[in-house]
Short mmCIF file of C-alpha atoms in Angstrom, two decimals:
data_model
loop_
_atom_site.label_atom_id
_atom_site.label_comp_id
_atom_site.label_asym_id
_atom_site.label_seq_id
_atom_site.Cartn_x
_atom_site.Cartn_y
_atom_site.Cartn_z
CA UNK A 1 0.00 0.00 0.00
CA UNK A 2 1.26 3.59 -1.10
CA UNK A 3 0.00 4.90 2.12
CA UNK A 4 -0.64 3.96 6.15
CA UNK A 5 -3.23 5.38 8.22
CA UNK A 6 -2.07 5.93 11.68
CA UNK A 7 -5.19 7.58 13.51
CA UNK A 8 -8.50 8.75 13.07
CA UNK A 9 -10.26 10.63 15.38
CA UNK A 10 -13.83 12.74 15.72
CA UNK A 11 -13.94 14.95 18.64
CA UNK A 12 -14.16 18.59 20.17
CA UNK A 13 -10.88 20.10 20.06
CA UNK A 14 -9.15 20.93 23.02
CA UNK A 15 -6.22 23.74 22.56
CA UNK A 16 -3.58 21.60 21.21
CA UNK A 17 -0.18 23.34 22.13
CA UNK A 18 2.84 24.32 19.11
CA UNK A 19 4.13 20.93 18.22
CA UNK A 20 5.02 18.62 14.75
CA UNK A 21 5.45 15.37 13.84
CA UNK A 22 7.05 13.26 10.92
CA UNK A 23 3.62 12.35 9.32
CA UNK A 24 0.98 14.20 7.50
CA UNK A 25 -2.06 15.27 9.21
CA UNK A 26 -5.72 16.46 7.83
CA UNK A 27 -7.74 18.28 9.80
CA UNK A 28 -11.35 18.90 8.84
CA UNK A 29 -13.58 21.24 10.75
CA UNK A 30 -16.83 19.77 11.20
CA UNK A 31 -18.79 22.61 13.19
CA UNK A 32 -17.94 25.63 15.22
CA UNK A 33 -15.12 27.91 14.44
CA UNK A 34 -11.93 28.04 15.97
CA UNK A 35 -8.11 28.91 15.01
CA UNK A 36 -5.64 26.89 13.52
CA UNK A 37 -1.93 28.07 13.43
CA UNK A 38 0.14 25.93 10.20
CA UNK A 39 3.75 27.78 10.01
CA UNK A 40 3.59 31.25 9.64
CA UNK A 41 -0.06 31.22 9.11
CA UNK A 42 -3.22 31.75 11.28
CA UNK A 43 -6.19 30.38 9.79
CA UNK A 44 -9.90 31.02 11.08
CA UNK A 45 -11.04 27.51 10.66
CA UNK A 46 -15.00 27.17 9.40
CA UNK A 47 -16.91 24.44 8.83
CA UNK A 48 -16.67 22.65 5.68
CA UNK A 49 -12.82 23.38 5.43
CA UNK A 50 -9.94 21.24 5.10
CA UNK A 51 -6.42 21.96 6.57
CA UNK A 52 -3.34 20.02 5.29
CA UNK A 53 -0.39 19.96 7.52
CA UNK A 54 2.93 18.10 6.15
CA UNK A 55 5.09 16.68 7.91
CA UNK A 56 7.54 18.62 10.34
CA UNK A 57 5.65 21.63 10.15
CA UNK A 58 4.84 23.42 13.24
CA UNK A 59 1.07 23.84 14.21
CA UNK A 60 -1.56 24.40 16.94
CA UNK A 61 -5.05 24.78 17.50
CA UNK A 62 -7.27 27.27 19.39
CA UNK A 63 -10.97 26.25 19.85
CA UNK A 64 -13.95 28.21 20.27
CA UNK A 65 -17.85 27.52 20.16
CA UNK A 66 -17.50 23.79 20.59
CA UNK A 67 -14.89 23.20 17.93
CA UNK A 68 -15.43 19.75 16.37
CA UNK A 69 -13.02 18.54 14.34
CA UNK A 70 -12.17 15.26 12.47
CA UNK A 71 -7.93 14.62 12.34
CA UNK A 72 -6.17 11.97 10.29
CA UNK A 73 -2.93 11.41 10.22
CA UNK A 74 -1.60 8.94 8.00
CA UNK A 75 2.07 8.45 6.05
CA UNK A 76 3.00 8.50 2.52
CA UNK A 77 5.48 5.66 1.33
CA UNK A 78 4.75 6.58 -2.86
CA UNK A 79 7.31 9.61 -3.81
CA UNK A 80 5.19 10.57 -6.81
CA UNK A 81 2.36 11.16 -4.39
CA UNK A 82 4.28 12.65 -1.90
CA UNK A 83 5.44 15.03 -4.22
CA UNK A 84 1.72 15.55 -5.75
CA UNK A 85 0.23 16.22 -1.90
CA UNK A 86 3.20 18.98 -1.46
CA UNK A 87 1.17 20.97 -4.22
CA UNK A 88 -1.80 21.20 -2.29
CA UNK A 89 -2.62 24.61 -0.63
CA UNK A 90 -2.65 24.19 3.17
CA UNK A 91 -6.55 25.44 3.47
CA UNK A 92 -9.16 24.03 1.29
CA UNK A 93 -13.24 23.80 0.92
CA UNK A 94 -14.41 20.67 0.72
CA UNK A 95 -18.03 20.48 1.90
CA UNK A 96 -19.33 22.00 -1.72
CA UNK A 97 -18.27 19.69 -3.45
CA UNK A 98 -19.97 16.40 -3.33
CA UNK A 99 -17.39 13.69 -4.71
CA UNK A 100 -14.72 14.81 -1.31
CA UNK A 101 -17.51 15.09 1.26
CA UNK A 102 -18.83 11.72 0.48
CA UNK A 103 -15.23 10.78 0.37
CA UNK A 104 -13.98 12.22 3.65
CA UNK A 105 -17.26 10.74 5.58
CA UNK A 106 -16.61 7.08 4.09
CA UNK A 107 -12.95 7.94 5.47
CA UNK A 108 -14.03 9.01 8.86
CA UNK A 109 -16.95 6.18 9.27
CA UNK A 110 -14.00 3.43 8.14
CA UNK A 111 -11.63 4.93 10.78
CA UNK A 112 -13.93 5.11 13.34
CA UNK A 113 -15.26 1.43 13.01
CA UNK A 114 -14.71 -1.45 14.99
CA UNK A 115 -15.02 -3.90 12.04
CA UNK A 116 -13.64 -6.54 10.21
CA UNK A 117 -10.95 -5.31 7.66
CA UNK A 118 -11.70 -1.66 8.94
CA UNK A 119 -7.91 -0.45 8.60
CA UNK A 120 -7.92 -1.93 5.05
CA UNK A 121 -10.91 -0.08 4.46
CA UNK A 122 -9.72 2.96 5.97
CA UNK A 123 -6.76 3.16 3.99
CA UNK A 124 -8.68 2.46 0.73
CA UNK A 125 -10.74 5.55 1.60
CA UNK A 126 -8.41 7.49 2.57
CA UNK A 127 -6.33 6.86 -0.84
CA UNK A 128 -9.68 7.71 -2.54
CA UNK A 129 -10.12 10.33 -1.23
CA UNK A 130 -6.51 12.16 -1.57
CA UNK A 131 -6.98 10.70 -5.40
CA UNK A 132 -10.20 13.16 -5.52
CA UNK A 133 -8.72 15.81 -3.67
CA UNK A 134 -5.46 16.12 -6.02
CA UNK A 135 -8.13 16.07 -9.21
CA UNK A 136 -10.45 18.48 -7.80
CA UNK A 137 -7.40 20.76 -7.77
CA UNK A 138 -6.10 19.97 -11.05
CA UNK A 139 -2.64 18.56 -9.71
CA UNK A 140 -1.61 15.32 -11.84
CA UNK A 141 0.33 12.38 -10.45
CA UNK A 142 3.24 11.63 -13.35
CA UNK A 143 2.87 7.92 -13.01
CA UNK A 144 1.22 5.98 -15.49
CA UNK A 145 -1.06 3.21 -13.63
CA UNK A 146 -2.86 6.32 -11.90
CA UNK A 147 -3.60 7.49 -15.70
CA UNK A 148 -5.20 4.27 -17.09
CA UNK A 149 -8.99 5.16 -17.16
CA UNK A 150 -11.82 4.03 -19.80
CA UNK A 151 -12.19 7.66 -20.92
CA UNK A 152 -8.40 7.73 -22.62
CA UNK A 153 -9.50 5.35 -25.34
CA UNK A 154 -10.76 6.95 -28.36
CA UNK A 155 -13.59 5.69 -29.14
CA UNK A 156 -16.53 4.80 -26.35
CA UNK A 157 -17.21 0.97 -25.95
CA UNK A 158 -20.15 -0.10 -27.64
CA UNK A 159 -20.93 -2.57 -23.92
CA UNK A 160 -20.89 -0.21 -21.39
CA UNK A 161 -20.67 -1.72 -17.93
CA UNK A 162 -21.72 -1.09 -14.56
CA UNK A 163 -18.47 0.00 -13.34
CA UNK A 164 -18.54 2.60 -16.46
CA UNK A 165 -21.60 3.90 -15.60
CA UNK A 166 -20.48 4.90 -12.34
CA UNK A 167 -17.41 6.55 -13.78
CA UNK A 168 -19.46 9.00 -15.62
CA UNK A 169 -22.02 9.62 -13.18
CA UNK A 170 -19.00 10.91 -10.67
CA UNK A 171 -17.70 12.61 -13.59
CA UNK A 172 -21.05 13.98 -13.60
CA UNK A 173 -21.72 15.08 -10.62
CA UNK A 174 -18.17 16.75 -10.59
CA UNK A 175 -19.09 18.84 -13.87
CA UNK A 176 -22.21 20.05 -11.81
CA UNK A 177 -20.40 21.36 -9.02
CA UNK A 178 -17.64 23.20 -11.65
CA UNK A 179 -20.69 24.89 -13.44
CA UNK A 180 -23.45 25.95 -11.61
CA UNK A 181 -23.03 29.61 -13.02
CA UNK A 182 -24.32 28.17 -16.81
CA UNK A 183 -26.95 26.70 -17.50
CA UNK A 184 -28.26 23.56 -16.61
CA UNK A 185 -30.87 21.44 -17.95
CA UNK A 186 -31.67 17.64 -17.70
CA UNK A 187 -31.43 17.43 -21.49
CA UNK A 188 -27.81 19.29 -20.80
CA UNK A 189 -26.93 16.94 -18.05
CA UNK A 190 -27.96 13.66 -19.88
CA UNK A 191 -25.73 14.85 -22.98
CA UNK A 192 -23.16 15.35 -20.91
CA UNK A 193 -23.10 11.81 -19.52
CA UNK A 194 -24.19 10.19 -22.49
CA UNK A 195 -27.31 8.90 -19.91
CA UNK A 196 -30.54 8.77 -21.23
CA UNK A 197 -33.18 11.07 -19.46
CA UNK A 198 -35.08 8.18 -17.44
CA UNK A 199 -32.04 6.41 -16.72
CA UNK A 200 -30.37 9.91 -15.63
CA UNK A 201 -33.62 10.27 -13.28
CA UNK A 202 -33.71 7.19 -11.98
CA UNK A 203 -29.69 6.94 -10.98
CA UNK A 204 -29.95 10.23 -9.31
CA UNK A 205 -32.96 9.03 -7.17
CA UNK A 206 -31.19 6.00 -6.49
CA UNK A 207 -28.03 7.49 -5.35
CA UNK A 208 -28.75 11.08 -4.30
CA UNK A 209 -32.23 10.96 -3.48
CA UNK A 210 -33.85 13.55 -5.26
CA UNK A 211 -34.53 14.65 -8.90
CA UNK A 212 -30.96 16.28 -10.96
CA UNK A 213 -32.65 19.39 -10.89
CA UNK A 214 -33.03 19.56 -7.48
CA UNK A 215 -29.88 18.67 -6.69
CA UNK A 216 -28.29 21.69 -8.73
CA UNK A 217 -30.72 23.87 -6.79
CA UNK A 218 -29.89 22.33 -3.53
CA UNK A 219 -26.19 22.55 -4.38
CA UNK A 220 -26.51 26.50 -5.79
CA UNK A 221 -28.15 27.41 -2.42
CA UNK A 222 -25.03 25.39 -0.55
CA UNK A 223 -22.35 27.47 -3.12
CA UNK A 224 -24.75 30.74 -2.49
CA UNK A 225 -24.74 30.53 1.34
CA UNK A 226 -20.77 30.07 1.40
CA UNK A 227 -20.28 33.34 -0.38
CA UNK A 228 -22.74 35.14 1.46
CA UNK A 229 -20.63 33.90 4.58
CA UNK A 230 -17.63 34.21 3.75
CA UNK A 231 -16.98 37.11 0.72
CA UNK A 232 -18.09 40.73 0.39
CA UNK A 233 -19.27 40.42 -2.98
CA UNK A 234 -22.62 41.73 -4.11
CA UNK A 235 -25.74 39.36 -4.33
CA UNK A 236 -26.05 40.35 -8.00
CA UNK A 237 -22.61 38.47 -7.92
CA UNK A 238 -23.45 36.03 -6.21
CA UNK A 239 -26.65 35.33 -8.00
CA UNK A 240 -24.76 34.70 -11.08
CA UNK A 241 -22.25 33.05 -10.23
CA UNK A 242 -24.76 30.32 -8.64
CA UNK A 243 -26.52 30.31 -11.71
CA UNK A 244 -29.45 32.36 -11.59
CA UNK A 245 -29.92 35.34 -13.91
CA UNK A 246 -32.67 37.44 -11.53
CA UNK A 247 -31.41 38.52 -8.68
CA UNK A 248 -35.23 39.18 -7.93
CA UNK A 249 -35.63 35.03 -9.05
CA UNK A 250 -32.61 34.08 -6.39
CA UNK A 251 -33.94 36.44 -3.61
CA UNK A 252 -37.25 34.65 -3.36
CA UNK A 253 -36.19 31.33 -4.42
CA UNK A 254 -33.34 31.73 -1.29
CA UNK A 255 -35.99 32.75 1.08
CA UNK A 256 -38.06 29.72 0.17
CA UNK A 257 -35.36 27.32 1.36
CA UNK A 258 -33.68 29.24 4.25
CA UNK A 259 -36.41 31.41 5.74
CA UNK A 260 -34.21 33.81 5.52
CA UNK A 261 -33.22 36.64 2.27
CA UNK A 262 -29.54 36.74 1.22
CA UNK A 263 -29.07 39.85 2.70
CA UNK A 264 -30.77 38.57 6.48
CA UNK A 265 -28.48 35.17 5.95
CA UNK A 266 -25.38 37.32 5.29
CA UNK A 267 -25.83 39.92 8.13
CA UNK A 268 -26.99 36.90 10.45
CA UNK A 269 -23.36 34.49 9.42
CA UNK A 270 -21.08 37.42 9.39
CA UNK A 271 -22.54 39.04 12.66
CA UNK A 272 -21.77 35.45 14.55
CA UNK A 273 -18.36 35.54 13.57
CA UNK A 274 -15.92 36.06 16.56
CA UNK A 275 -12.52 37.46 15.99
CA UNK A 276 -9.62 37.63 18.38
CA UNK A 277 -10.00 40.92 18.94
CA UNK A 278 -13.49 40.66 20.52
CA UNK A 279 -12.50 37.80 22.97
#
């Protein structure tokens, strides 16, 4: 195996003094908010976010408003991958995007069982996961076995299998998440897979649980509330760069789901926010 878990753990996060250690560690903040110092760099940990820390670099952690947190630390014995996970920022969202949150909670409910072949299973998430993470970011591995996929061939298989079909609907559902501010329609989304509508329909019911359409909507709210959280930018902005072309449309449509309007959602997130300074 190209890499060894070592510990997985779910908990509220005590402070954890300055320290390192000669393995990496992930640290994923499940709720609250909290501080978390990597190097040089203090980073106001929210929910939804992912920090890296390689190994030997200093770090710490400063919790507030029951800071849950999920930590991993594993080792690398692959130098191609090592070298690949050394391009990764230290800080990165992974909630809104559905492929790495699925991935990170089969990583976290493997680690945290008591089962037969857990570890194995761990470790196979965990490797799935990183795999994701490194696409997602657009960082390649330069060795060949991780490049051997269906899609290289140049011409589609006239049998397409099971195992295919679940290819493209992750490739899917990755293409959804990369362009919510265009356009999307089922007849778009069913080219795009090469799916037929009812078959589209029925594998999104099967393994999302709701209609494709409503899953874009559910996952342009998701994109919409992070940038009402977290940026300054207009909701005009925001509205189109979730995908909606009315502002008017997006207000109402945002108010249906939340209760709240962008503007009451944004004052309410950014009001809740403690900073050092107000400790």
């Amino acid at each position: 195996m190209d890499l060894r878990t070592i510990w997985v753990t779910d908990h509220a996060s005590p402070t954890i003094p300055l320290h390192s250690h000669n393995y990496y560690q992930m640290i994923y903040c499940q709720k609250g908010s909290g501080w978390i110092t990597i190097g040089d760099t203090v980073y106001q940990a929210v929910p939804g976010s992912l920090y890296l820390i390689r190994p030997m670099v200093e770090h710490t952690i400063l919790p507030q408003d029951t800071f849950r947190l999920t930590e991993v630390k594993f080792r690398i014995f692959r130098e191609d991958l090592d070298d690949s996970l050394k391009q990764l920022p230290v800080e990165m969202e992974i909630d809104k995007y559905t492929a790495l949150r699925l991935s990170m909670r089969d990583v976290i409910r493997e680690g945290l069982a008591d089962l037969a072949y857990s570890y194995e299973a761990t470790n196979a998430a965990l490797y799935l996961f990183l795999i994701r993470l490194l696409r997602n970011r657009g960082i390649d591995v330069q060795h060949k076995p991780w490049r051997r996929f269906y899609f290289d061939t140049p011409k589609r298989r006239s049998v397409i299998t099971d195992g295919e079909r679940d290819a493209e609907f992750a490739m899917l559902l990755d293409y959804i998440e990369h362009n919510l501010s265009e356009c999307i329609t089922l007849d778009s989304l069913a080219q795009q897979a090469h799916f037929d509508k009812s078959y589209l329909i029925a594998r999104f019911k099967e393994s999302m649980g709701t209609s494709p359409m409503r899953y874009v909507s559910h996952l342009r709210i998701e994109r919409a509330k992070l940038l009402l959280a977290t940026t300054d930018d207009s909701i005009t902005r925001i509205a189109q760069t979730v995908g909606f072309s009315s502002i008017h449309y997006f207000s109402r449509f945002f108010k249906e789901k939340e209760g709240l309007s962008p503007v009451e959602y944004r004052q309410q997130r950014q009001n809740s926010v403690i900073t050092p300074t107000q400790k």
